[in-house]
Short mmCIF file of C-alpha atoms in Angstrom, two decimals:
data_model
loop_
_atom_site.label_atom_id
_atom_site.label_comp_id
_atom_site.label_asym_id
_atom_site.label_seq_id
_atom_site.Cartn_x
_atom_site.Cartn_y
_atom_site.Cartn_z
CA ASP A 244 242.98 71.06 211.45
CA ALA A 245 246.14 72.86 212.49
CA ASP A 246 249.30 70.74 212.72
CA VAL A 247 250.52 72.48 215.89
CA THR A 248 247.96 73.60 218.44
CA GLN A 249 248.32 75.52 221.66
CA THR A 250 245.96 75.93 224.58
CA PRO A 251 244.87 78.27 225.94
CA ARG A 252 245.16 80.98 223.28
CA ASN A 253 244.79 83.76 225.80
CA ARG A 254 245.18 83.76 229.56
CA ILE A 255 245.11 86.41 232.24
CA THR A 256 246.34 85.38 235.65
CA LYS A 257 247.65 86.84 238.88
CA THR A 258 251.11 86.96 240.34
CA GLY A 259 251.99 83.77 242.18
CA LYS A 260 249.59 81.50 240.32
CA ARG A 261 250.74 78.29 238.63
CA ILE A 262 250.05 78.23 234.93
CA MET A 263 250.39 75.47 232.35
CA LEU A 264 250.51 76.06 228.63
CA GLU A 265 249.96 73.05 226.41
CA CYS A 266 251.17 72.19 222.95
CA SER A 267 250.14 69.32 220.72
CA GLN A 268 251.27 68.40 217.24
CA THR A 269 250.15 66.00 214.55
CA LYS A 270 253.21 66.41 212.34
CA GLY A 271 254.99 63.38 213.79
CA HIS A 272 258.09 65.44 214.63
CA ASP A 273 260.43 64.38 217.39
CA ARG A 274 261.68 67.84 218.25
CA MET A 275 259.62 70.41 220.12
CA TYR A 276 260.41 73.88 221.42
CA TRP A 277 259.00 76.63 223.61
CA TYR A 278 259.72 80.30 222.88
CA ARG A 279 258.58 83.58 224.28
CA GLN A 280 258.34 86.77 222.28
CA ASP A 281 258.48 90.26 223.70
CA PRO A 282 258.27 93.50 221.72
CA GLY A 283 261.72 94.55 220.55
CA LEU A 284 263.40 91.39 221.84
CA GLY A 285 262.43 88.86 219.25
CA LEU A 286 261.98 85.16 219.93
CA ARG A 287 263.85 83.67 222.86
CA LEU A 288 264.15 79.95 223.49
CA ILE A 289 262.90 78.70 226.86
CA TYR A 290 263.22 74.90 226.58
CA TYR A 291 263.57 72.34 223.86
CA SER A 292 263.18 68.59 223.58
CA PHE A 293 264.69 66.34 220.92
CA ASP A 294 262.62 63.33 221.99
CA VAL A 295 260.48 62.16 224.88
CA LYS A 296 263.49 61.43 227.11
CA ASP A 297 265.49 64.51 226.19
CA ILE A 298 264.83 67.95 227.71
CA ASN A 299 267.20 70.91 227.40
CA LYS A 300 267.26 74.41 228.80
CA GLY A 301 267.26 77.31 226.41
CA GLU A 302 268.35 80.92 226.91
CA ILE A 303 265.77 81.88 229.52
CA SER A 304 264.61 78.80 231.42
CA ASP A 305 264.55 80.35 234.91
CA GLY A 306 261.01 80.44 236.27
CA TYR A 307 259.79 77.83 233.79
CA SER A 308 259.57 74.05 233.64
CA VAL A 309 258.46 71.65 230.93
CA SER A 310 257.08 68.18 230.52
CA ARG A 311 257.24 66.01 227.40
CA GLN A 312 254.34 63.67 228.02
CA ALA A 313 254.49 62.01 224.62
CA GLN A 314 256.02 62.60 221.23
CA ALA A 315 253.07 64.79 220.35
CA LYS A 316 252.75 66.80 223.57
CA PHE A 317 255.03 69.33 225.24
CA SER A 318 253.80 71.45 228.15
CA LEU A 319 255.28 74.60 229.62
CA SER A 320 254.65 75.51 233.26
CA LEU A 321 255.13 78.71 235.16
CA GLU A 322 255.34 77.55 238.77
CA SER A 323 254.72 80.97 240.26
CA ALA A 324 253.88 83.53 237.62
CA ILE A 325 255.31 87.04 237.80
CA PRO A 326 254.43 90.14 235.75
CA ASN A 327 257.61 90.07 233.64
CA GLN A 328 256.48 86.72 232.27
CA THR A 329 253.76 88.56 230.41
CA ALA A 330 254.50 87.71 226.79
CA LEU A 331 253.44 85.83 223.70
CA TYR A 332 254.45 82.17 223.96
CA PHE A 333 255.00 79.94 220.94
CA CYS A 334 255.45 76.21 220.66
CA ALA A 335 257.29 74.84 217.62
CA THR A 336 258.20 71.46 216.16
CA SER A 337 260.76 70.18 213.69
CA ARG A 338 262.37 67.13 212.18
CA ASP A 339 266.14 66.83 212.38
CA GLY A 340 267.50 67.24 208.88
CA GLN A 341 269.96 69.97 207.92
CA TYR A 342 267.36 71.97 206.04
CA ASP A 343 264.44 71.13 208.28
CA THR A 344 263.01 74.20 209.83
CA GLN A 345 260.48 74.76 212.61
CA TYR A 346 256.70 74.94 212.46
CA PHE A 347 255.01 77.16 214.98
CA GLY A 348 251.73 76.95 216.82
CA PRO A 349 249.39 79.96 216.88
CA GLY A 350 250.73 81.24 220.20
CA THR A 351 249.40 81.86 223.70
CA ARG A 352 249.07 85.42 224.89
CA LEU A 353 249.75 85.39 228.64
CA THR A 354 249.19 88.36 230.92
CA VAL A 355 250.32 88.22 234.54
CA LEU A 356 248.82 90.93 236.72
CA ARG B 156 277.35 89.59 220.42
CA LYS B 157 274.01 88.25 219.27
CA GLU B 158 273.99 85.21 217.01
CA VAL B 159 271.89 87.01 214.40
CA GLU B 160 271.67 90.73 213.78
CA GLN B 161 269.08 92.51 211.65
CA ASP B 162 268.21 96.09 210.91
CA PRO B 163 264.86 96.48 212.72
CA GLY B 164 263.57 99.08 210.28
CA PRO B 165 260.83 100.02 209.88
CA PHE B 166 260.90 100.06 206.12
CA ASN B 167 258.02 101.95 204.56
CA VAL B 168 257.75 101.55 200.79
CA PRO B 169 255.10 102.14 198.12
CA GLU B 170 253.46 99.34 196.22
CA GLY B 171 255.65 98.16 193.38
CA ALA B 172 258.91 99.11 195.06
CA THR B 173 261.90 96.84 195.50
CA VAL B 174 263.15 96.45 199.06
CA ALA B 175 266.12 94.58 200.50
CA PHE B 176 266.76 93.31 204.01
CA ASN B 177 270.12 92.32 205.38
CA CYS B 178 271.21 90.08 208.18
CA THR B 179 274.56 89.06 209.66
CA TYR B 180 275.38 86.03 211.78
CA SER B 181 278.25 85.52 214.20
CA ASN B 182 278.94 81.78 214.09
CA SER B 183 281.05 80.75 211.12
CA ALA B 184 279.94 77.15 211.65
CA SER B 185 276.32 78.01 210.99
CA GLN B 186 274.77 75.35 208.86
CA SER B 187 271.44 76.45 207.43
CA PHE B 188 269.66 79.71 206.86
CA PHE B 189 266.04 80.76 206.54
CA TRP B 190 263.76 83.75 206.22
CA TYR B 191 260.51 83.69 208.17
CA ARG B 192 257.59 86.05 207.92
CA GLN B 193 255.52 87.09 210.92
CA ASP B 194 252.27 89.00 210.73
CA CYS B 195 251.19 91.09 213.70
CA ARG B 196 250.27 88.90 216.69
CA LYS B 197 250.58 85.74 214.59
CA GLU B 198 253.06 82.90 214.55
CA PRO B 199 256.22 83.03 212.42
CA LYS B 200 255.94 81.12 209.17
CA LEU B 201 258.70 79.94 206.89
CA LEU B 202 259.07 82.18 203.86
CA MET B 203 262.05 80.47 202.26
CA SER B 204 265.24 78.61 202.94
CA VAL B 205 268.50 80.21 201.81
CA TYR B 206 270.89 78.06 199.82
CA SER B 207 274.57 78.69 199.15
CA SER B 208 274.01 79.43 195.49
CA GLY B 209 271.16 81.82 196.23
CA ASN B 210 267.58 81.08 195.41
CA GLU B 211 264.45 82.72 194.12
CA ASP B 212 260.77 82.15 194.80
CA GLY B 213 258.60 84.39 192.67
CA ARG B 214 259.19 87.98 193.76
CA PHE B 215 261.52 86.92 196.59
CA THR B 216 265.26 86.35 196.22
CA ALA B 217 267.55 85.17 199.00
CA GLN B 218 271.34 85.36 198.96
CA LEU B 219 273.99 83.93 201.26
CA ASN B 220 277.59 85.09 201.57
CA ARG B 221 279.41 82.68 203.86
CA ALA B 222 282.71 84.57 203.70
CA SER B 223 281.07 87.73 205.05
CA GLN B 224 278.51 85.81 207.15
CA TYR B 225 275.75 87.79 205.52
CA ILE B 226 272.25 86.91 204.33
CA SER B 227 269.89 89.04 202.30
CA LEU B 228 266.27 89.02 201.17
CA LEU B 229 265.10 91.01 198.16
CA ILE B 230 261.42 91.63 197.52
CA ARG B 231 260.49 92.92 194.06
CA ASP B 232 257.22 94.55 193.06
CA SER B 233 256.06 94.91 196.67
CA LYS B 234 252.41 94.20 197.45
CA LEU B 235 250.30 95.51 200.29
CA SER B 236 250.13 91.92 201.55
CA ASP B 237 253.92 91.87 201.98
CA SER B 238 253.54 94.11 205.03
CA ALA B 239 254.89 92.04 207.93
CA THR B 240 257.99 91.47 210.02
CA TYR B 241 260.72 89.42 208.36
CA LEU B 242 262.89 87.25 210.59
CA CYS B 243 266.38 86.08 209.66
CA VAL B 244 267.03 82.61 211.09
CA VAL B 245 270.23 80.59 211.41
CA LYS B 246 270.77 76.95 212.33
CA ASN B 247 274.08 75.85 213.85
CA ARG B 248 276.10 72.67 214.05
CA GLY B 249 277.36 71.06 217.22
CA SER B 250 275.74 70.09 220.48
CA THR B 251 272.76 72.28 219.81
CA LEU B 252 272.20 70.75 216.40
CA GLY B 253 268.75 71.64 215.24
CA ARG B 254 268.39 74.72 217.36
CA LEU B 255 267.44 77.86 215.47
CA TYR B 256 268.62 81.37 216.26
CA PHE B 257 266.27 84.19 215.35
CA GLY B 258 267.03 87.78 214.54
CA ARG B 259 264.76 90.38 216.08
CA GLY B 260 263.07 90.98 212.75
CA THR B 261 262.75 93.76 210.20
CA GLN B 262 259.39 95.46 209.93
CA LEU B 263 258.04 96.24 206.46
CA THR B 264 255.02 98.37 205.62
CA VAL B 265 253.91 98.63 202.00
CA TRP B 266 251.59 101.55 201.35
CA PRO B 267 249.22 102.10 198.40
#
Protein backbone atom coordinates (compact mmCIF):
# COMPACT_ATOMS: atom_id res chain seq x y z
CA ASP A 1 0.00 0.00 0.00
CA ALA A 2 1.12 3.54 -0.76
CA ASP A 3 2.50 5.55 2.18
CA VAL A 4 0.77 8.77 1.07
CA THR A 5 -2.64 8.54 -0.53
CA GLN A 6 -4.88 11.17 -2.04
CA THR A 7 -8.56 11.11 -2.88
CA PRO A 8 -10.04 11.68 -5.34
CA ARG A 9 -7.41 11.11 -8.03
CA ASN A 10 -9.40 13.01 -10.62
CA ARG A 11 -12.25 15.47 -10.24
CA ILE A 12 -14.20 17.65 -12.61
CA THR A 13 -16.41 20.27 -11.04
CA LYS A 14 -18.16 23.52 -11.84
CA THR A 15 -17.39 27.08 -10.88
CA GLY A 16 -18.74 27.95 -7.44
CA LYS A 17 -18.81 24.40 -6.08
CA ARG A 18 -17.11 23.47 -2.80
CA ILE A 19 -14.48 20.81 -3.20
CA MET A 20 -12.46 18.86 -0.65
CA LEU A 21 -9.28 16.99 -1.45
CA GLU A 22 -8.10 14.49 1.12
CA CYS A 23 -4.67 13.22 2.04
CA SER A 24 -3.73 10.37 4.34
CA GLN A 25 -0.33 9.02 5.29
CA THR A 26 0.98 5.97 7.08
CA LYS A 27 4.56 7.20 7.39
CA GLY A 28 4.06 8.59 10.90
CA HIS A 29 5.34 12.02 9.85
CA ASP A 30 4.29 15.13 11.72
CA ARG A 31 4.66 17.53 8.82
CA MET A 32 2.23 17.68 5.91
CA TYR A 33 1.98 19.97 2.91
CA TRP A 34 -0.33 20.87 0.04
CA TYR A 35 1.07 22.00 -3.33
CA ARG A 36 -0.38 22.80 -6.69
CA GLN A 37 1.45 22.33 -9.95
CA ASP A 38 0.74 24.20 -13.15
CA PRO A 39 2.58 23.78 -16.46
CA GLY A 40 5.60 26.07 -16.57
CA LEU A 41 5.15 27.26 -12.99
CA GLY A 42 6.46 24.35 -11.02
CA LEU A 43 5.27 23.38 -7.56
CA ARG A 44 3.76 26.11 -5.40
CA LEU A 45 3.03 25.70 -1.71
CA ILE A 46 -0.56 26.31 -0.63
CA TYR A 47 -0.55 25.37 3.08
CA TYR A 48 1.61 23.40 5.44
CA SER A 49 1.23 21.93 8.90
CA PHE A 50 4.02 20.98 11.29
CA ASP A 51 1.66 19.17 13.67
CA VAL A 52 -2.04 18.84 14.39
CA LYS A 53 -2.24 22.25 16.10
CA ASP A 54 -0.03 24.11 13.64
CA ILE A 55 -1.30 25.40 10.27
CA ASN A 56 0.61 27.85 8.08
CA LYS A 57 -0.14 29.64 4.84
CA GLY A 58 2.13 29.06 1.89
CA GLU A 59 2.70 31.17 -1.21
CA ILE A 60 -0.78 30.91 -2.68
CA SER A 61 -3.32 30.26 0.09
CA ASP A 62 -6.05 32.62 -1.16
CA GLY A 63 -9.15 30.68 -2.15
CA TYR A 64 -8.09 27.61 -0.17
CA SER A 65 -8.48 26.34 3.38
CA VAL A 66 -7.14 23.28 5.17
CA SER A 67 -7.94 21.04 8.08
CA ARG A 68 -5.53 18.80 9.97
CA GLN A 69 -7.92 16.27 11.45
CA ALA A 70 -5.23 14.00 12.83
CA GLN A 71 -1.53 13.41 12.46
CA ALA A 72 -2.25 11.22 9.47
CA LYS A 73 -4.85 13.35 7.69
CA PHE A 74 -4.66 16.74 6.03
CA SER A 75 -7.52 18.02 3.86
CA LEU A 76 -7.56 20.86 1.36
CA SER A 77 -10.80 22.69 0.57
CA LEU A 78 -11.75 25.02 -2.23
CA GLU A 79 -14.70 26.92 -0.80
CA SER A 80 -15.92 28.21 -4.14
CA ALA A 81 -13.96 26.74 -7.02
CA ILE A 82 -12.93 28.91 -9.95
CA PRO A 83 -11.42 27.88 -13.32
CA ASN A 84 -7.91 29.14 -12.51
CA GLN A 85 -7.78 26.58 -9.72
CA THR A 86 -7.60 23.90 -12.37
CA ALA A 87 -4.31 22.18 -11.61
CA LEU A 88 -2.57 19.09 -10.32
CA TYR A 89 -2.60 19.03 -6.52
CA PHE A 90 -0.05 17.14 -4.45
CA CYS A 91 0.04 16.32 -0.77
CA ALA A 92 3.42 15.65 0.84
CA THR A 93 4.78 14.60 4.23
CA SER A 94 8.12 14.84 6.00
CA ARG A 95 9.94 14.40 9.26
CA ASP A 96 11.88 17.36 10.62
CA GLY A 97 15.55 16.54 10.36
CA GLN A 98 18.02 18.64 8.37
CA TYR A 99 18.30 16.09 5.59
CA ASP A 100 14.73 14.87 5.73
CA THR A 101 12.96 15.48 2.50
CA GLN A 102 9.32 15.24 1.46
CA TYR A 103 7.33 12.27 0.21
CA PHE A 104 4.54 13.00 -2.21
CA GLY A 105 1.16 11.45 -2.80
CA PRO A 106 0.11 10.47 -6.33
CA GLY A 107 -1.72 13.75 -6.95
CA THR A 108 -5.27 14.88 -7.66
CA ARG A 109 -6.06 16.26 -11.08
CA LEU A 110 -8.75 18.92 -10.59
CA THR A 111 -10.62 20.59 -13.43
CA VAL A 112 -12.96 23.50 -12.72
CA LEU A 113 -15.31 24.30 -15.58
CA ARG B 1 14.01 36.79 -7.45
CA LYS B 2 12.92 33.18 -7.19
CA GLU B 3 14.45 31.06 -4.45
CA VAL B 4 15.58 28.42 -6.94
CA GLU B 5 16.36 28.91 -10.61
CA GLN B 6 16.83 26.16 -13.19
CA ASP B 7 17.31 26.04 -16.92
CA PRO B 8 13.97 24.57 -18.10
CA GLY B 9 15.52 22.88 -21.13
CA PRO B 10 14.39 20.78 -22.83
CA PHE B 11 17.52 18.70 -23.10
CA ASN B 12 17.37 16.08 -25.83
CA VAL B 13 20.26 13.62 -25.79
CA PRO B 14 21.01 10.19 -27.30
CA GLU B 15 21.35 7.09 -25.21
CA GLY B 16 24.78 6.85 -23.67
CA ALA B 17 25.35 10.59 -23.54
CA THR B 18 26.44 12.55 -20.50
CA VAL B 19 24.19 15.45 -19.52
CA ALA B 20 24.50 18.07 -16.80
CA PHE B 21 21.84 20.22 -15.15
CA ASN B 22 22.52 23.35 -13.16
CA CYS B 23 20.61 25.18 -10.51
CA THR B 24 21.18 28.35 -8.49
CA TYR B 25 19.59 29.38 -5.21
CA SER B 26 19.18 32.84 -3.74
CA ASN B 27 19.27 32.31 0.02
CA SER B 28 22.79 31.97 1.38
CA ALA B 29 21.35 30.45 4.56
CA SER B 30 19.94 27.49 2.67
CA GLN B 31 20.53 24.35 4.63
CA SER B 32 19.93 21.26 2.55
CA PHE B 33 19.73 20.43 -1.11
CA PHE B 34 18.06 17.72 -3.17
CA TRP B 35 17.35 16.58 -6.69
CA TYR B 36 13.91 15.15 -7.41
CA ARG B 37 12.71 13.37 -10.50
CA GLN B 38 9.19 13.76 -11.86
CA ASP B 39 7.72 11.64 -14.62
CA CYS B 40 4.89 13.06 -16.70
CA ARG B 41 1.70 13.46 -14.66
CA LYS B 42 3.26 11.65 -11.69
CA GLU B 43 4.40 12.78 -8.28
CA PRO B 44 7.94 14.07 -7.67
CA LYS B 45 10.24 11.47 -6.16
CA LEU B 46 13.54 12.00 -4.41
CA LEU B 47 16.46 11.16 -6.67
CA MET B 48 19.28 12.10 -4.31
CA SER B 49 20.33 14.47 -1.58
CA VAL B 50 23.26 16.78 -2.28
CA TYR B 51 26.02 16.92 0.30
CA SER B 52 28.71 19.57 0.69
CA SER B 53 31.46 17.25 -0.44
CA GLY B 54 29.50 16.10 -3.48
CA ASN B 55 28.07 12.66 -3.82
CA GLU B 56 27.53 9.94 -6.37
CA ASP B 57 24.84 7.31 -6.80
CA GLY B 58 25.58 5.02 -9.71
CA ARG B 59 25.41 7.07 -12.90
CA PHE B 60 24.30 10.19 -11.03
CA THR B 61 26.65 12.74 -9.46
CA ALA B 62 25.54 15.78 -7.49
CA GLN B 63 27.74 18.75 -6.61
CA LEU B 64 27.21 21.73 -4.34
CA ASN B 65 29.11 25.02 -4.42
CA ARG B 66 28.00 27.09 -1.43
CA ALA B 67 30.20 30.07 -2.33
CA SER B 68 28.50 30.41 -5.72
CA GLN B 69 25.13 29.11 -4.46
CA TYR B 70 25.11 26.57 -7.23
CA ILE B 71 24.02 22.94 -7.46
CA SER B 72 24.57 20.52 -10.30
CA LEU B 73 23.45 17.07 -11.39
CA LEU B 74 25.46 14.98 -13.84
CA ILE B 75 23.97 11.93 -15.51
CA ARG B 76 26.41 9.58 -17.25
CA ASP B 77 25.56 6.91 -19.80
CA SER B 78 21.98 8.16 -20.21
CA LYS B 79 19.21 5.59 -20.50
CA LEU B 80 15.83 5.92 -22.14
CA SER B 81 14.33 5.54 -18.66
CA ASP B 82 16.11 8.71 -17.52
CA SER B 83 13.63 10.76 -19.56
CA ALA B 84 11.80 12.90 -16.99
CA THR B 85 11.78 16.34 -15.43
CA TYR B 86 14.47 16.97 -12.81
CA LEU B 87 13.65 19.34 -9.97
CA CYS B 88 16.25 21.19 -7.94
CA VAL B 89 15.09 21.58 -4.33
CA VAL B 90 16.42 23.70 -1.47
CA LYS B 91 15.59 23.66 2.23
CA ASN B 92 16.10 26.80 4.31
CA ARG B 93 16.75 27.62 7.94
CA GLY B 94 14.70 29.97 10.06
CA SER B 95 11.01 30.32 10.77
CA THR B 96 10.10 28.21 7.79
CA LEU B 97 12.41 25.42 8.85
CA GLY B 98 11.51 22.31 6.95
CA ARG B 99 9.90 24.08 4.05
CA LEU B 100 11.23 23.11 0.64
CA TYR B 101 11.62 25.43 -2.33
CA PHE B 102 11.33 23.84 -5.75
CA GLY B 103 12.81 24.94 -9.03
CA ARG B 104 10.54 24.76 -12.05
CA GLY B 105 12.37 21.71 -13.34
CA THR B 106 14.57 20.76 -16.27
CA GLN B 107 13.06 18.46 -18.85
CA LEU B 108 15.23 15.64 -20.23
CA THR B 109 14.43 13.40 -23.18
CA VAL B 110 16.79 10.54 -23.99
CA TRP B 111 16.32 9.16 -27.49
CA PRO B 112 17.45 5.78 -28.89
